[in-house]
Every structure is written in structure tokens, then in C-alpha cells.
Amino acid sequence: MNARKLSGLLAAGLLALSLASCSSSGDEPTTAASASGDGSYTIGVANFMLSGPYFSGMDKAIAAQAKKKGKIEIISTDANGDAAKLASNVEDLLSKNVDAIIISGGPLESAPAALNAAKTANKPVVLVDRKFQTGEYTSWIGPDNKAIGVQNGQFLAEKLPKGGKVAIIKGGPADNSIGLARTEGVKSVLGSTAGITLVEAPDFGNWGSDGGLTVMESLLATNPDLVAVFCENDAMCLGAQRAIADAGKSEQIVIAGVDGQAEALKAILDGTNYLVTGLNDADIIGAMGLDRAVEILSGAKVEKDTVVPSPRVTKDNAAEYLDPKGGF
């Protein structure tokens, strides 16, 4: 196990020991299984979408952590990006009498039907990565997305002392608070940096490498003098990197992303023009989400919201975070 995974699991273990003294912001749901105290639980995982590497990595991490704990059965579902299907999947999980539900909401902003169903059934809900804008949940674990954007902006400002045009590729849709927070962080730094001009792509990259490739090709056609690109996630940046290479501009344009996807970390380590990412590791957050659900079921009082640290990752420290055996 590399340093990243070890530190993540240690953090989760320390949380398990310390959170009993932390008060929750409301009454905790209870279940017959949690009252039994035998440590044997069935936990449902409601995924909004598993089509992206981040979200599939999260699902795998939850299952892997459950296997390590033993006595925990995981029932995982995929709504394929359909909010109504997510609600239906939650209802189905509740009909199977799961003890708790973990929701990985992806780009979904709210899921009132899903949360209301769990509340009616008096089952705890743990949100991982995405915190919904409305509705009641038991606990959330995820990153400070604006802070990640700020540190990427600071890095680019340091790397571009002569200024130049910096492109921004957004994942979409327009109201996606995670992407908005990351871009807001970058703009809060670069928008006031002398000599820097920001160019926001008019189209969304849809959080995937193919989308990043297409959007970057369009940007290069209209802004051939770009010196850097920031993408709201690593997957889009990996696609953008291909477009930049195809255009013969790898020496001209540097890349900054978010998440810590294995392919991005390798590109950083290999000394390519991919220079930085902000860690938002699906393996760690998924494992912590599973641990949090078990803590709740065992009767612990837990934090309502837990912000997971997102260190800046460059060539100097990328080896600490790259785990070829990880799910993301």
C-alpha cells in the first residue's frame, strides 16, 4: 500500500475513534440491524452514474472497504444519469431493507425524492463527494472544491510569470456547483493576476476525456496562442492533452486538473505538460463513506459534514499518490 492509501485509511480509522465525541446536527436514524450490534449490515449504494472513471472508482472503493471490514453486504445500483431512476433505485434498496444508503450523486444538484424516501424509512444516508443543495441527509464526506481551484490558480500564476491566455474547460451543466466552485477558485486568483487573460470554453466537456478533446480542439482553433488550460476534472484534461499534442503545442501549453486520476498522476510523473492536479481521490472518499455508514449504524455520533484534504499534486510528490492497484 502506498503512502496515499495508507494515509487515507489512517484518517478513516482516526475518524472512527474520534467522531463518537462529535455531535450531529440532528437525530440519527436508527435501524433494527444497528440495534443488534453484531456488526453485520447491508448497505445500499445509489450511484447517479457509473459512466465516468471517478464515479466507478468511488463505487469500487466502497465495495473494497466493505470487503475489508467483513460482515457487510453491498448492493450497488446505477441510475445512468437519470434522477428519476436514482429515486427508484433508492426505493428498491429500501424495499430490500438495507440498513443504510450511500449516495454518489455525480453532477446531480439535488435528489429530494431519494432523500425523502430514506427519511420516511428512517434509514441513514451518507453522501460522498457531492453534497446536495436541498434535502436532509445524515452525513457528507467530500472536498472543498473552491480551495482546490484556488491552489491550481496559484500554481499557474507562479508558472506563468510572463502572463498569457489561460483556457478554462468546464464539465457542465451550467448549474453544477462542484465545477462552478473549482472554476471560481481559479478565477479568484488568475482573474486579478497581471498579464493573465482567461478564456472560458463556450461548450462543456461533460466530465470525460472525449469531451475534453473536442472542446480543446475548438479552443485551439480560436486561441492558438494559449499558454495553459485548467479543466474542472482530470478526465477532461487528459482529452485536452491529446488535442494539444495533436496540434503540436505540448511545449507551449501547460495543463492543470482536479481529482488525482491515475492516468493524470502518471502524466505528471512522466514530466509531460500535465503539471498539477488537486487531489480529490475517489478511493479515499469512497472508503471513508463506507466507514462513516458503519459508524452511524454502530451508534456513533458523527460529523454532519467532513471536508477531506485535497493537497496539490505535482511531479515532486505525485509518486506518493499514484496507486496502480487503486480503482481510480
XYZ file of C-alpha atoms in Angstrom:
328
model
C 0.000 0.000 0.000
C 1.459 3.373 -0.954
C 1.573 6.483 1.221
C -1.630 7.925 -0.170
C -3.723 4.874 0.583
C -2.135 4.378 3.982
C -2.756 7.980 4.996
C -6.331 7.792 3.751
C -7.092 4.664 5.722
C -5.382 6.044 8.809
C -7.550 9.135 8.512
C -10.635 6.981 8.291
C -9.511 4.990 11.323
C -8.873 8.106 13.362
C -12.288 9.404 12.416
C -13.827 6.199 13.704
C -12.129 6.721 17.069
C -12.799 10.435 17.385
C -16.218 11.011 15.882
C -18.050 9.466 18.816
C -17.385 12.719 20.659
C -18.672 14.882 17.767
C -22.308 15.897 17.847
C -24.568 15.575 14.841
C -26.870 18.361 13.709
C -29.996 16.237 14.188
C -31.444 12.987 15.414
C -29.732 9.989 13.869
C -31.925 7.447 12.095
C -31.866 4.034 13.699
C -32.447 0.544 12.344
C -33.119 -2.862 13.806
C -29.802 -4.061 12.439
C -27.863 -1.232 14.100
C -29.559 -2.039 17.390
C -28.389 -5.656 17.207
C -24.774 -4.569 17.494
C -23.332 -7.607 15.738
C -21.560 -5.532 13.064
C -23.374 -7.279 10.226
C -25.028 -4.826 7.847
C -26.424 -4.492 4.348
C -25.602 -1.132 2.786
C -27.101 0.134 -0.424
C -25.053 2.291 -2.794
C -27.111 4.522 -5.074
C -24.923 5.841 -7.903
C -26.289 8.579 -10.130
C -23.930 7.447 -12.881
C -21.066 4.980 -13.218
C -20.025 6.014 -16.716
C -17.146 8.223 -15.548
C -13.893 6.878 -14.059
C -14.306 8.942 -10.884
C -17.731 7.581 -10.082
C -16.944 3.978 -10.972
C -13.813 4.323 -8.838
C -15.932 5.524 -5.915
C -18.250 2.532 -6.234
C -15.298 0.117 -6.319
C -13.712 1.770 -3.282
C -16.893 1.404 -1.232
C -17.124 -2.293 -2.120
C -13.418 -2.869 -1.391
C -13.660 -1.223 2.037
C -16.743 -3.274 2.883
C -14.866 -6.457 1.982
C -12.023 -5.486 4.302
C -14.417 -4.995 7.194
C -16.272 -8.261 6.681
C -19.924 -8.985 7.578
C -21.034 -6.162 5.273
C -23.073 -6.789 2.155
C -23.112 -4.116 -0.550
C -25.969 -3.688 -3.026
C -24.911 -1.223 -5.736
C -27.129 0.448 -8.326
C -26.588 2.725 -11.333
C -29.148 5.335 -12.398
C -27.309 6.012 -15.681
C -27.625 9.757 -15.157
C -31.395 9.739 -14.622
C -32.630 11.477 -11.444
C -35.954 9.647 -11.503
C -34.105 6.345 -11.798
C -31.922 7.269 -8.821
C -35.053 7.800 -6.717
C -36.459 4.490 -7.979
C -33.192 2.736 -7.120
C -33.297 4.134 -3.593
C -36.872 2.904 -3.202
C -35.765 -0.523 -4.407
C -32.857 -0.575 -1.942
C -35.218 0.366 0.878
C -37.573 -2.453 -0.157
C -34.632 -4.806 0.352
C -34.414 -3.473 3.930
C -30.862 -2.142 3.654
C -29.533 -0.697 6.904
C -28.098 2.471 5.332
C -27.691 4.110 1.944
C -24.622 5.766 0.439
C -25.415 8.158 -2.411
C -22.818 9.116 -5.013
C -24.630 11.930 -6.778
C -22.158 12.769 -9.533
C -23.242 16.024 -11.213
C -26.763 15.866 -9.740
C -27.567 19.026 -7.736
C -30.402 17.641 -5.640
C -32.344 14.434 -5.133
C -35.345 15.266 -2.928
C -37.313 12.135 -3.781
C -34.395 9.860 -2.883
C -33.644 11.652 0.380
C -37.312 11.857 1.371
C -37.756 8.127 0.785
C -34.803 7.326 3.055
C -36.092 9.731 5.710
C -39.546 8.151 5.626
C -37.945 4.723 6.035
C -35.820 6.075 8.907
C -32.580 4.958 7.241
C -29.320 6.911 7.463
C -27.937 8.456 4.284
C -24.247 9.194 3.662
C -23.401 11.456 0.714
C -19.968 11.019 -0.864
C -18.259 13.748 -2.926
C -21.467 15.529 -3.901
C -23.403 17.420 -1.228
C -26.934 18.023 -2.468
C -28.216 21.586 -2.339
C -31.535 20.575 -0.747
C -32.879 17.735 1.367
C -31.922 16.035 4.610
C -29.006 13.632 4.921
C -27.165 12.105 7.849
C -23.566 12.847 6.865
C -21.485 14.104 3.927
C -17.824 13.451 3.080
C -16.115 15.373 0.293
C -13.635 18.054 -0.768
C -13.511 21.853 -0.616
C -13.781 22.414 -4.353
C -13.145 26.150 -4.310
C -9.941 25.606 -2.339
C -8.750 23.145 -4.993
C -9.367 25.769 -7.664
C -7.532 28.411 -5.666
C -4.416 26.274 -5.281
C -4.425 25.448 -9.002
C -4.765 29.140 -9.793
C -1.851 29.960 -7.530
C 0.265 27.281 -9.183
C -0.461 28.596 -12.665
C 0.234 32.177 -11.598
C 3.670 31.056 -10.383
C 4.361 29.090 -13.563
C 3.322 31.911 -15.892
C 5.318 34.971 -14.769
C 5.024 36.469 -18.267
C 1.249 36.006 -18.312
C -0.684 34.838 -21.350
C -4.026 33.266 -22.225
C -5.348 30.554 -19.905
C -8.291 28.445 -21.068
C -10.932 27.000 -18.741
C -12.806 23.825 -19.669
C -15.947 23.232 -17.623
C -17.747 19.937 -17.144
C -21.323 21.197 -17.082
C -24.196 21.635 -16.785
C -24.291 25.361 -16.102
C -25.571 24.981 -12.523
C -23.081 22.306 -11.452
C -21.914 23.649 -8.091
C -18.825 21.426 -7.925
C -17.491 22.670 -11.247
C -18.547 26.237 -10.511
C -16.660 26.190 -7.212
C -13.478 24.876 -8.848
C -13.600 27.454 -11.623
C -14.477 30.211 -9.169
C -11.359 29.317 -7.194
C -9.135 29.505 -10.256
C -10.674 32.779 -11.421
C -10.341 34.335 -7.960
C -6.570 34.083 -8.384
C -5.904 34.387 -12.114
C -8.604 36.984 -12.711
C -6.561 39.502 -10.764
C -3.100 38.341 -11.891
C -1.350 40.868 -14.110
C -0.830 39.696 -17.687
C -3.238 36.747 -17.456
C -6.253 36.592 -19.774
C -8.906 33.968 -19.092
C -10.734 32.249 -21.934
C -13.735 30.123 -20.924
C -14.729 27.460 -23.412
C -18.323 28.044 -24.584
C -19.069 24.315 -24.664
C -18.981 21.779 -21.837
C -16.575 18.841 -21.769
C -19.130 16.657 -19.955
C -16.501 15.438 -17.484
C -14.975 12.949 -19.939
C -11.774 12.691 -21.968
C -13.626 12.702 -25.292
C -15.408 15.896 -24.317
C -12.160 17.480 -23.189
C -10.558 16.576 -26.519
C -13.371 18.131 -28.560
C -13.564 21.321 -26.512
C -9.785 21.757 -26.586
C -9.715 21.373 -30.362
C -12.240 24.212 -30.639
C -10.281 26.380 -28.232
C -7.073 25.897 -30.189
C -8.806 26.858 -33.409
C -9.841 30.214 -31.969
C -6.989 30.784 -29.497
C -3.769 29.324 -30.940
C -1.690 31.391 -28.503
C -2.915 29.713 -25.308
C -0.236 29.074 -22.675
C -2.241 26.992 -20.198
C -5.528 25.173 -19.668
C -7.426 24.405 -16.486
C -10.072 21.658 -16.554
C -12.620 21.023 -13.827
C -11.510 17.390 -13.701
C -8.587 15.237 -14.820
C -10.570 13.194 -17.335
C -11.273 16.275 -19.467
C -7.667 17.406 -19.109
C -6.416 14.070 -20.393
C -8.511 14.578 -23.513
C -7.312 18.176 -23.795
C -3.733 16.937 -23.556
C -4.300 14.724 -26.596
C -5.677 17.647 -28.592
C -2.727 19.814 -27.577
C -0.272 17.101 -28.636
C -2.070 16.586 -31.951
C -1.736 20.322 -32.597
C 1.995 20.211 -31.845
C 1.639 22.581 -28.883
C 2.774 20.441 -25.962
C 5.785 22.685 -25.371
C 3.571 25.777 -25.420
C 0.609 24.835 -23.222
C 0.711 23.547 -19.632
C -2.193 21.691 -18.013
C -3.849 21.817 -14.578
C -6.626 19.455 -13.486
C -8.546 18.157 -10.480
C -9.116 14.730 -8.881
C -5.856 12.767 -8.925
C -6.905 10.223 -11.556
C -4.173 7.614 -12.020
C -3.574 8.483 -15.691
C -3.151 12.154 -14.787
C -0.724 11.344 -11.975
C 1.334 9.221 -14.360
C 1.405 12.048 -16.904
C 2.637 14.392 -14.181
C 5.301 11.929 -13.053
C 6.447 11.351 -16.637
C 7.325 15.014 -16.975
C 4.736 15.878 -19.612
C 2.995 19.234 -19.917
C 0.449 17.995 -17.356
C 1.922 19.817 -14.358
C -0.573 19.797 -11.489
C -3.801 18.385 -10.121
C -5.719 18.772 -6.870
C -6.314 15.519 -5.029
C -9.961 14.527 -4.744
C -9.407 10.821 -4.513
C -12.380 8.566 -5.160
C -10.656 5.636 -3.418
C -10.204 7.563 -0.166
C -13.606 9.278 -0.149
C -15.366 6.022 -1.027
C -13.622 4.137 1.777
C -14.378 6.909 4.264
C -18.016 6.922 3.149
C -18.355 3.220 3.900
C -16.657 3.685 7.270
C -18.979 6.567 8.076
C -22.073 4.483 7.331
C -20.800 1.713 9.611
C -20.030 4.219 12.377
C -23.577 5.556 12.200
C -25.058 2.063 12.289
C -22.896 1.140 15.272
C -24.377 4.050 17.215
C -21.606 6.638 16.957
C -22.476 10.322 16.710
C -20.715 11.626 13.640
C -19.899 14.909 11.988
C -22.603 16.245 9.722
C -20.048 17.433 7.150
C -16.457 16.258 6.766
C -14.117 18.080 4.391
C -11.402 15.778 3.050
C -7.998 17.470 2.478
C -7.085 17.999 -1.195
C -3.329 18.534 -1.445
C -1.700 19.974 -4.551
C -0.050 17.201 -6.561
C 2.955 17.959 -8.801
C 5.925 15.984 -10.076
C 7.580 16.476 -6.692
C 5.000 14.409 -4.800
C 2.901 12.543 -7.382
C 4.605 9.225 -6.600
C 3.105 9.368 -3.096
C -0.398 9.363 -4.518
C -0.187 7.095 -7.543
C -1.531 3.632 -6.757
C -1.686 1.356 -9.833
C -3.925 -1.030 -7.891
C -6.464 1.655 -6.996
C -9.895 1.810 -8.555
C -9.498 5.382 -9.818
